[in-house]
mmCIF file of C-alpha atoms in Angstrom:
data_model
loop_
_atom_site.group_PDB
_atom_site.id
_atom_site.type_symbol
_atom_site.label_atom_id
_atom_site.label_comp_id
_atom_site.label_asym_id
_atom_site.label_seq_id
_atom_site.Cartn_x
_atom_site.Cartn_y
_atom_site.Cartn_z
ATOM 1 C CA MET A 578 15.742 -0.338 0.284
ATOM 2 C CA TYR A 579 13.472 -3.338 0.960
ATOM 3 C CA TYR A 580 14.204 -6.673 -0.732
ATOM 4 C CA GLN A 581 12.407 -9.999 -0.357
ATOM 5 C CA LEU A 582 14.323 -13.177 -0.219
ATOM 6 C CA THR A 583 14.450 -15.314 -3.240
ATOM 7 C CA SER A 584 14.021 -19.120 -3.415
ATOM 8 C CA GLN A 585 17.850 -19.321 -4.020
ATOM 9 C CA GLN A 586 18.461 -17.403 -0.955
ATOM 10 C CA ARG A 587 16.112 -19.640 1.014
ATOM 11 C CA SER A 588 17.942 -22.763 -0.289
ATOM 12 C CA GLN A 589 21.271 -21.307 0.917
ATOM 13 C CA ILE A 590 19.796 -20.625 4.249
ATOM 14 C CA PHE A 591 18.567 -24.246 4.385
ATOM 15 C CA ALA A 592 21.867 -25.740 3.449
ATOM 16 C CA LEU A 593 23.835 -23.547 6.036
ATOM 17 C CA LEU A 594 21.383 -24.262 8.837
ATOM 18 C CA GLN A 595 21.991 -28.075 8.047
ATOM 19 C CA ARG A 596 25.730 -27.534 8.568
ATOM 20 C CA ARG A 597 24.968 -25.721 11.878
ATOM 21 C CA THR A 598 26.532 -22.433 10.644
ATOM 22 C CA PRO A 599 26.165 -19.536 12.910
ATOM 23 C CA ARG A 600 23.294 -17.150 11.889
ATOM 24 C CA LYS A 601 25.620 -14.122 11.783
ATOM 25 C CA VAL A 602 27.698 -16.061 9.170
ATOM 26 C CA ILE A 603 24.494 -17.093 7.223
ATOM 27 C CA ALA A 604 23.220 -13.504 7.137
ATOM 28 C CA SER A 605 26.465 -12.268 5.632
ATOM 29 C CA ILE A 606 26.590 -15.131 3.040
ATOM 30 C CA VAL A 607 23.064 -14.737 1.951
ATOM 31 C CA GLY A 608 23.250 -10.875 1.932
ATOM 32 C CA CYS A 609 20.654 -9.954 4.443
ATOM 33 C CA SER A 610 20.567 -8.594 7.966
ATOM 34 C CA GLN A 611 20.532 -10.967 10.953
ATOM 35 C CA SER A 612 16.998 -9.723 11.817
ATOM 36 C CA THR A 613 15.669 -10.569 8.319
ATOM 37 C CA LEU A 614 17.272 -14.030 8.739
ATOM 38 C CA SER A 615 15.725 -14.633 12.049
ATOM 39 C CA ARG A 616 12.338 -13.464 10.956
ATOM 40 C CA GLU A 617 12.626 -15.591 7.935
ATOM 41 C CA ILE A 618 13.357 -18.744 9.966
ATOM 42 C CA LYS A 619 10.706 -18.000 12.550
ATOM 43 C CA ARG A 620 7.936 -17.208 10.079
ATOM 44 C CA ASN A 621 8.546 -19.998 7.569
ATOM 45 C CA SER A 622 9.607 -22.983 9.684
ATOM 46 C CA THR A 623 7.272 -26.048 9.949
ATOM 47 C CA GLU A 624 5.229 -26.798 13.022
ATOM 48 C CA LYS A 625 8.146 -28.941 14.338
ATOM 49 C CA GLY A 626 10.592 -26.148 13.993
ATOM 50 C CA ASN A 627 12.458 -27.411 10.979
ATOM 51 C CA TYR A 628 13.305 -24.885 8.141
ATOM 52 C CA LEU A 629 12.717 -26.498 4.626
ATOM 53 C CA TRP A 630 13.575 -24.052 1.951
ATOM 54 C CA SER A 631 10.756 -25.295 -0.454
ATOM 55 C CA LYS A 632 8.018 -25.081 2.074
ATOM 56 C CA ALA A 633 9.411 -21.754 3.343
ATOM 57 C CA HIS A 634 9.117 -20.287 -0.212
ATOM 58 C CA ASP A 635 5.602 -21.597 -0.666
ATOM 59 C CA MET A 636 4.580 -20.217 2.718
ATOM 60 C CA ALA A 637 6.131 -16.755 1.718
ATOM 61 C CA MET A 638 4.357 -16.732 -1.727
ATOM 62 C CA ALA A 639 1.164 -17.600 -0.080
ATOM 63 C CA ARG A 640 1.616 -14.830 2.523
ATOM 64 C CA ARG A 641 2.421 -12.456 -0.394
ATOM 65 C CA LYS A 642 -0.831 -13.357 -2.272
ATOM 66 C CA ARG A 643 -2.861 -12.576 0.841
ATOM 67 C CA SER A 644 -1.356 -9.172 1.177
ATOM 68 C CA THR A 645 -3.569 -6.388 -0.199
ATOM 69 C CA SER A 646 -1.209 -3.522 -0.092
ATOM 70 C CA ASN A 647 0.029 -3.880 -3.746
ATOM 71 C CA ARG A 648 -2.978 -5.522 -5.254
ATOM 72 C CA ALA A 649 -4.525 -3.448 -8.048
ATOM 73 C CA LYS A 650 -8.227 -3.357 -8.477
ATOM 74 C CA ASP A 651 -9.519 -5.056 -11.715
ATOM 75 C CA PRO A 652 -9.931 -2.278 -14.386
ATOM 76 C CA ALA A 653 -13.263 -3.815 -15.383
ATOM 77 C CA ILE A 654 -14.637 -3.281 -11.887
ATOM 78 C CA VAL A 655 -13.298 0.354 -11.750
ATOM 79 C CA TRP A 656 -14.695 1.047 -15.151
ATOM 80 C CA GLU A 657 -18.132 -0.211 -14.084
ATOM 81 C CA ALA A 658 -18.147 1.799 -10.939
ATOM 82 C CA LEU A 659 -17.302 5.000 -12.936
ATOM 83 C CA GLU A 660 -20.010 4.303 -15.381
ATOM 84 C CA LEU A 661 -22.528 4.084 -12.533
ATOM 85 C CA LEU A 662 -21.386 7.386 -11.364
ATOM 86 C CA LYS A 663 -21.746 8.964 -14.745
ATOM 87 C CA GLU A 664 -25.026 7.400 -15.792
ATOM 88 C CA GLU A 665 -26.906 6.991 -12.542
ATOM 89 C CA ASP A 666 -25.300 9.791 -10.607
ATOM 90 C CA TRP A 667 -24.960 7.587 -7.590
ATOM 91 C CA SER A 668 -22.728 8.453 -4.641
ATOM 92 C CA PRO A 669 -19.560 6.513 -4.365
ATOM 93 C CA GLU A 670 -20.951 4.900 -1.182
ATOM 94 C CA GLN A 671 -23.998 3.790 -3.129
ATOM 95 C CA ILE A 672 -21.877 2.321 -5.941
ATOM 96 C CA SER A 673 -19.653 0.480 -3.319
ATOM 97 C CA ALA A 674 -22.541 -1.040 -1.661
ATOM 98 C CA ASP A 675 -24.288 -2.135 -4.843
ATOM 99 C CA MET A 676 -21.181 -3.642 -6.438
ATOM 100 C CA ARG A 677 -20.309 -5.438 -3.194
ATOM 101 C CA ARG A 678 -23.859 -7.028 -3.086
ATOM 102 C CA ARG A 679 -23.259 -8.173 -6.703
ATOM 103 C CA GLY A 680 -20.019 -9.746 -5.683
ATOM 104 C CA LYS A 681 -17.682 -7.058 -7.186
ATOM 105 C CA PRO A 682 -16.119 -5.296 -4.081
ATOM 106 C CA ILE A 683 -14.778 -1.763 -4.496
ATOM 107 C CA SER A 684 -14.252 0.721 -1.741
ATOM 108 C CA HIS A 685 -15.907 4.152 -1.870
ATOM 109 C CA GLU A 686 -12.357 5.686 -1.292
ATOM 110 C CA LEU A 687 -11.056 4.108 -4.456
ATOM 111 C CA ILE A 688 -13.850 5.741 -6.373
ATOM 112 C CA TYR A 689 -13.137 9.094 -4.709
ATOM 113 C CA ARG A 690 -9.506 8.653 -5.607
ATOM 114 C CA HIS A 691 -10.391 8.293 -9.237
ATOM 115 C CA ILE A 692 -12.667 11.244 -9.126
ATOM 116 C CA ARG A 693 -9.877 13.435 -7.666
ATOM 117 C CA ASP A 694 -7.389 12.255 -10.240
ATOM 118 C CA ASP A 695 -9.697 13.076 -13.194
ATOM 119 C CA GLU A 696 -8.266 16.390 -14.420
ATOM 120 C CA SER A 697 -11.191 17.069 -16.815
ATOM 121 C CA GLY A 698 -13.622 17.444 -13.849
ATOM 122 C CA LEU A 699 -16.183 15.360 -15.613
ATOM 123 C CA LEU A 700 -16.355 12.713 -12.832
ATOM 124 C CA ALA A 701 -16.652 15.485 -10.117
ATOM 125 C CA SER A 702 -19.570 17.097 -11.963
ATOM 126 C CA HIS A 703 -21.495 13.822 -11.436
ATOM 127 C CA CYS A 704 -21.042 13.932 -7.756
ATOM 128 C CA ARG A 705 -23.920 15.380 -5.696
ATOM 129 C CA HIS A 706 -21.531 17.789 -3.931
ATOM 130 C CA LYS A 707 -19.342 18.300 -6.906
ATOM 131 C CA MET A 708 -16.328 17.592 -4.775
ATOM 132 C CA LYS A 709 -16.371 21.092 -3.393
ATOM 133 C CA TYR A 710 -15.764 19.851 0.129
ATOM 134 C CA ASN A 711 -12.310 18.601 -0.393
ATOM 135 C CA ARG A 712 -11.177 17.489 3.124
ATOM 136 C CA HIS A 713 -7.853 15.975 1.897
ATOM 137 C CA GLY A 714 -6.113 19.110 0.830
ATOM 138 C CA ARG A 715 -4.392 21.257 3.526
ATOM 139 C CA PRO A 716 -4.156 24.966 3.219
ATOM 140 C CA ASP A 717 -0.676 26.498 3.161
ATOM 141 C CA ARG A 718 -0.117 27.936 6.624
ATOM 142 C CA THR A 719 2.404 30.543 7.442
ATOM 143 C CA THR A 720 4.470 30.235 10.625
ATOM 144 C CA LYS A 721 4.569 32.626 13.555
ATOM 145 C CA VAL A 722 8.288 32.039 14.086
ATOM 146 C CA LYS A 723 10.279 35.262 13.418
ATOM 147 C CA ASN A 724 13.794 34.143 14.346
ATOM 148 C CA ILE A 725 14.395 31.855 11.419
ATOM 149 C CA PRO A 726 15.009 33.810 8.112
ATOM 150 C CA GLU A 727 13.877 30.938 5.870
ATOM 151 C CA TRP A 728 10.541 30.625 7.576
ATOM 152 C CA VAL A 729 9.609 34.425 7.521
ATOM 153 C CA ASN A 730 6.825 35.334 5.023
ATOM 154 C CA LYS A 731 7.986 37.184 2.022
ATOM 155 C CA GLN A 732 5.394 39.910 2.600
ATOM 156 C CA GLU A 733 7.036 41.022 5.922
ATOM 157 C CA PRO A 734 9.870 43.552 5.881
ATOM 158 C CA PRO A 735 13.396 42.096 6.341
ATOM 159 C CA PHE A 736 14.847 42.170 9.847
ATOM 160 C CA SER A 737 16.070 45.612 11.047
#
């Protein structure tokens, strides 16, 4: 499992580096791998190459804020986009472009994701193509392999 270093771990790293402790020992004391420790020191050292735990923690938190992978979209923006879909019958691409122009960026794929997640089908009914061209699902395909019993179709007769 993936864990991020805490400020306490960074302060331990700083103190152990000051004592010139080998990195292998530091990694075992802190409770992380040697590669994580090396990456931490390389990424969060100052320009002169010094590792200061408070600056290292600040740099890591700033990097985490810039990351978009876990950032949730503001529910008000999503609600506004879905309202435009329902009331104006605009395509998700039109909605995305209009909202970006107004300073409220939202991707058309996020709108499509909400349309696909809507179990009632109300949002899909407002799309021009009614979401009938679903490119995201893959049909179940049967295999042509006959020598593995678990892969054989149930319609075929058993082996002779």
